[in-house]
């Protein structure tokens, strides 16, 4: 596995790969790698001849300084995991100066997609995500890029950006990987105590009831309320939002009969740690 920290080194390595007509797969991450990331990387390995992983804790996507500072940084163990996976050919690990030598003042028109859910509660978050992902796409020029469905809204926005800017990149969507108790894998889980991690199973246990509540003809408002009450019945969980949206447009759902697939999405605080999760319901 090659490791490089500068854009010029990465481009040099990738130019050779491109000349060899290699299929390049790319997995962008912020490190603190877990099974969810490794599943993306293994999928990239099975699809492509050359797999690039990036690790960069991107400051522009954090609207909360404390969240940025407390974001786990365990780069040595990340490198070890990547080596052991045998699935990564190039690890790109730039520093802040390399990625943002000067402030990136670009503004991306994301419209409605950044006004709801994560966009509403984390103002500027998706502008930061799109800034870094477009920079990384421009450096790596992958054929395929891999994203997890846990960040469902991020995935929808990345697909829009790829369409809007005509990036010749296939976005590969990968299923949420969960702990045995159902908790969606996330780097932020490292900030939970063992007891909190056990109790956090309430999030997924609640989400899997949504389909049943739909079948029982509860209204969307009632379902959202039930999701909130159920999750908050376990201390110290506090729900920030529950939304039921159309899986394609992310528009709020009122009349279920008008939709083929919907997502129920939640953001939940466990003390200072913010967790997100979602479930797709095919109708
Ligand atoms: O999903 C993430 O980990 C980040 O948002 C990403 C895509 C690596 C951009 O920093």
XYZ file of C-alpha atoms and ligand atoms in Angstrom:
293
model
C 0.000 0.000 0.000
C 1.387 3.376 -1.026
C 0.803 6.341 1.256
C 1.052 9.907 0.086
C 0.359 13.248 1.696
C 0.585 15.667 -1.192
C -1.632 16.263 -4.198
C 1.317 16.219 -6.589
C 2.498 12.785 -5.375
C -1.034 11.387 -5.624
C -1.476 12.775 -9.145
C 1.843 11.320 -10.236
C 0.909 7.835 -9.052
C -2.582 8.083 -10.523
C -1.385 9.330 -13.909
C 0.621 6.128 -14.301
C -2.432 4.070 -13.342
C -4.602 5.993 -15.816
C -2.073 5.367 -18.596
C -2.307 1.670 -17.791
C -6.086 2.011 -18.269
C -6.638 0.815 -14.728
C -10.133 1.087 -13.254
C -9.746 3.372 -10.270
C -12.072 3.017 -7.292
C -12.181 5.711 -4.625
C -13.382 5.610 -1.016
C -13.290 9.022 0.696
C -13.237 8.892 4.510
C -12.479 10.973 7.553
C -10.647 8.074 9.198
C -11.495 6.216 12.424
C -12.176 3.356 10.049
C -14.745 0.737 10.993
C -16.410 -2.248 9.302
C -18.672 0.130 7.343
C -15.639 1.728 5.681
C -13.976 -1.648 5.190
C -17.099 -2.926 3.409
C -16.873 0.039 0.982
C -13.176 -0.645 0.440
C -13.721 -4.366 -0.143
C -16.483 -3.570 -2.650
C -14.105 -1.180 -4.428
C -11.462 -3.926 -4.461
C -13.868 -6.376 -6.086
C -14.930 -3.849 -8.771
C -11.673 -2.055 -9.604
C -7.981 -2.754 -10.244
C -6.688 0.166 -8.210
C -8.279 1.333 -4.946
C -7.641 4.754 -3.444
C -8.753 5.602 0.100
C -8.498 9.129 1.468
C -8.381 10.077 5.127
C -8.972 13.740 5.838
C -10.963 15.205 8.707
C -12.518 17.985 6.684
C -12.887 21.169 8.769
C -15.302 22.877 6.352
C -18.066 20.341 6.941
C -18.196 20.792 10.726
C -20.582 23.495 11.853
C -19.617 22.799 15.450
C -16.005 23.392 16.535
C -16.219 20.923 19.427
C -17.473 18.160 17.117
C -14.477 18.833 14.815
C -11.988 18.831 17.685
C -13.426 15.688 19.277
C -13.682 13.797 15.985
C -11.608 10.628 16.550
C -8.174 10.765 14.941
C -6.483 7.352 15.126
C -4.421 7.464 11.970
C -1.870 4.789 12.960
C -4.576 2.196 13.612
C -6.374 3.256 10.397
C -3.206 2.602 8.400
C -2.850 -0.783 10.080
C -6.464 -1.717 9.254
C -5.996 -0.723 5.632
C -2.775 -2.724 5.340
C -4.450 -5.761 6.882
C -7.468 -5.479 4.602
C -5.141 -5.886 1.636
C -7.725 -3.910 -0.348
C -6.176 -0.449 -0.536
C -3.487 0.400 -3.104
C -3.067 4.077 -2.333
C -3.859 5.942 0.864
C -4.106 9.695 0.370
C -3.706 11.525 3.680
C -3.324 15.249 3.045
C -3.214 17.883 5.777
C -5.353 21.002 5.972
C -2.753 23.231 4.327
C -2.603 20.858 1.359
C -6.378 20.760 0.815
C -7.153 24.372 1.739
C -4.050 26.483 1.030
C -6.517 29.346 0.962
C -10.208 29.447 1.934
C -12.431 27.694 -0.572
C -15.123 30.284 -1.257
C -17.071 28.283 -3.850
C -20.808 28.126 -3.304
C -22.803 25.146 -4.572
C -26.463 25.481 -5.407
C -27.968 22.551 -3.545
C -31.395 24.118 -3.098
C -33.942 22.247 -1.059
C -31.560 19.317 -0.478
C -29.513 21.307 1.999
C -32.411 22.975 3.762
C -33.818 19.859 5.400
C -32.669 17.304 7.965
C -28.855 17.414 8.232
C -28.745 20.633 6.219
C -31.230 22.336 8.516
C -29.536 21.316 11.755
C -25.939 21.573 10.515
C -25.893 24.789 8.476
C -23.108 24.830 5.888
C -22.346 21.124 6.410
C -23.145 20.036 2.855
C -21.319 23.013 1.320
C -18.247 21.693 3.162
C -18.870 18.098 2.074
C -19.235 19.136 -1.568
C -16.124 21.349 -1.404
C -13.944 18.485 -0.230
C -15.535 15.747 -2.343
C -15.190 17.780 -5.572
C -11.565 18.604 -4.699
C -10.874 14.921 -4.078
C -12.679 13.858 -7.265
C -10.577 16.370 -9.220
C -7.351 14.984 -7.763
C -8.149 11.269 -7.946
C -10.329 11.155 -11.087
C -11.835 7.823 -10.103
C -14.068 5.722 -12.332
C -16.158 4.695 -9.340
C -16.619 6.254 -5.895
C -18.132 4.457 -2.922
C -20.479 5.967 -0.350
C -22.489 4.428 2.486
C -26.266 4.716 2.779
C -26.010 5.745 6.433
C -25.321 9.263 5.157
C -28.361 9.034 2.912
C -28.765 12.783 2.356
C -25.034 13.149 1.626
C -25.327 10.359 -0.929
C -28.271 12.098 -2.639
C -26.310 15.374 -2.781
C -23.177 13.703 -4.154
C -25.280 12.079 -6.913
C -26.710 15.508 -7.771
C -23.232 17.058 -7.931
C -21.984 14.281 -10.197
C -24.965 14.925 -12.510
C -24.732 18.736 -12.353
C -20.983 18.815 -13.124
C -20.993 15.820 -15.458
C -18.323 13.984 -13.534
C -17.622 10.722 -15.376
C -17.823 8.877 -12.065
C -20.153 6.066 -11.102
C -21.410 6.498 -7.548
C -21.698 3.116 -5.867
C -24.133 3.034 -2.935
C -23.369 0.575 -0.163
C -25.670 -0.749 2.548
C -25.441 0.386 6.141
C -23.241 -1.908 8.209
C -24.565 -2.422 11.735
C -23.236 -3.695 15.046
C -24.872 -6.983 16.149
C -27.302 -4.929 18.265
C -28.387 -2.923 15.200
C -26.473 0.301 15.897
C -25.294 1.753 12.582
C -21.501 1.788 12.441
C -20.068 5.267 12.719
C -16.725 6.757 13.671
C -18.606 8.731 16.319
C -19.564 5.480 18.098
C -16.011 5.542 19.480
C -17.146 8.452 21.654
C -19.898 6.353 23.287
C -19.334 4.366 26.476
C -20.035 0.628 26.295
C -23.308 1.163 28.133
C -24.350 3.947 25.716
C -23.438 1.800 22.729
C -25.623 -1.016 24.056
C -28.529 1.315 24.725
C -28.150 2.959 21.300
C -29.693 -0.181 19.798
C -33.031 1.550 20.532
C -32.524 3.685 17.399
C -32.612 0.789 14.930
C -35.114 -1.187 17.003
C -37.435 1.790 16.611
C -36.765 2.318 12.904
C -37.697 -1.269 12.076
C -41.126 -0.670 13.603
C -41.958 2.088 11.131
C -43.140 -0.320 8.431
C -45.472 -1.999 10.934
C -46.863 1.398 11.980
C -47.471 2.261 8.322
C -49.331 -1.030 7.850
C -51.360 -0.221 10.951
C -52.408 3.016 9.180
C -50.877 5.513 11.564
C -50.424 8.926 9.945
C -46.905 10.166 9.158
C -47.151 12.692 11.997
C -48.161 9.990 14.432
C -45.344 7.757 13.241
C -42.762 10.525 13.705
C -44.088 11.138 17.191
C -43.937 7.416 18.004
C -40.332 7.208 16.751
C -39.355 10.161 18.960
C -41.149 8.851 22.066
C -39.777 5.349 21.640
C -36.156 6.476 21.253
C -36.417 8.998 24.089
C -37.848 6.340 26.418
C -34.210 5.269 26.801
C -32.060 7.782 28.710
C -30.054 9.845 27.713
C -31.204 9.783 24.063
C -32.729 12.978 22.679
C -34.133 13.098 19.168
C -33.136 16.136 17.090
C -35.365 15.284 14.135
C -37.444 12.473 12.652
C -38.404 12.898 9.008
C -40.215 10.654 6.579
C -39.158 11.618 3.051
C -39.456 10.361 -0.496
C -36.376 8.245 -1.281
C -35.687 10.033 -4.577
C -36.600 13.656 -3.971
C -36.243 13.819 -0.169
C -39.495 15.792 -0.114
C -41.631 15.237 2.996
C -44.205 12.490 2.706
C -47.832 13.252 3.536
C -49.795 10.727 1.536
C -47.977 7.390 1.483
C -50.010 6.101 -1.469
C -48.209 8.655 -3.710
C -44.764 7.089 -3.132
C -42.981 3.881 -4.105
C -40.150 4.131 -1.639
C -39.684 6.303 1.412
C -36.985 6.810 4.018
C -37.441 7.451 7.709
C -34.389 9.421 8.876
C -33.383 10.376 12.413
C -30.702 12.349 14.223
C -30.309 11.523 17.891
C -28.088 12.953 20.599
C -26.538 10.695 23.194
C -25.253 13.435 25.488
C -22.845 15.375 23.225
C -22.554 12.661 20.558
C -24.804 13.048 17.549
C -25.861 9.859 15.737
C -27.813 9.529 12.494
C -29.584 6.552 11.014
C -32.287 5.761 8.473
C -34.390 2.979 7.055
C -35.764 2.522 3.572
C -39.357 1.347 3.263
C -40.547 0.017 -0.077
C -44.281 0.477 -0.542
O -18.888 10.614 4.812
C -17.800 11.091 5.192
O -17.013 10.477 5.928
C -17.426 12.488 4.747
O -18.527 13.318 4.697
C -16.657 12.505 3.413
C -17.517 12.001 2.265
C -15.410 11.647 3.530
C -16.222 13.929 3.075
O -15.372 14.459 4.060
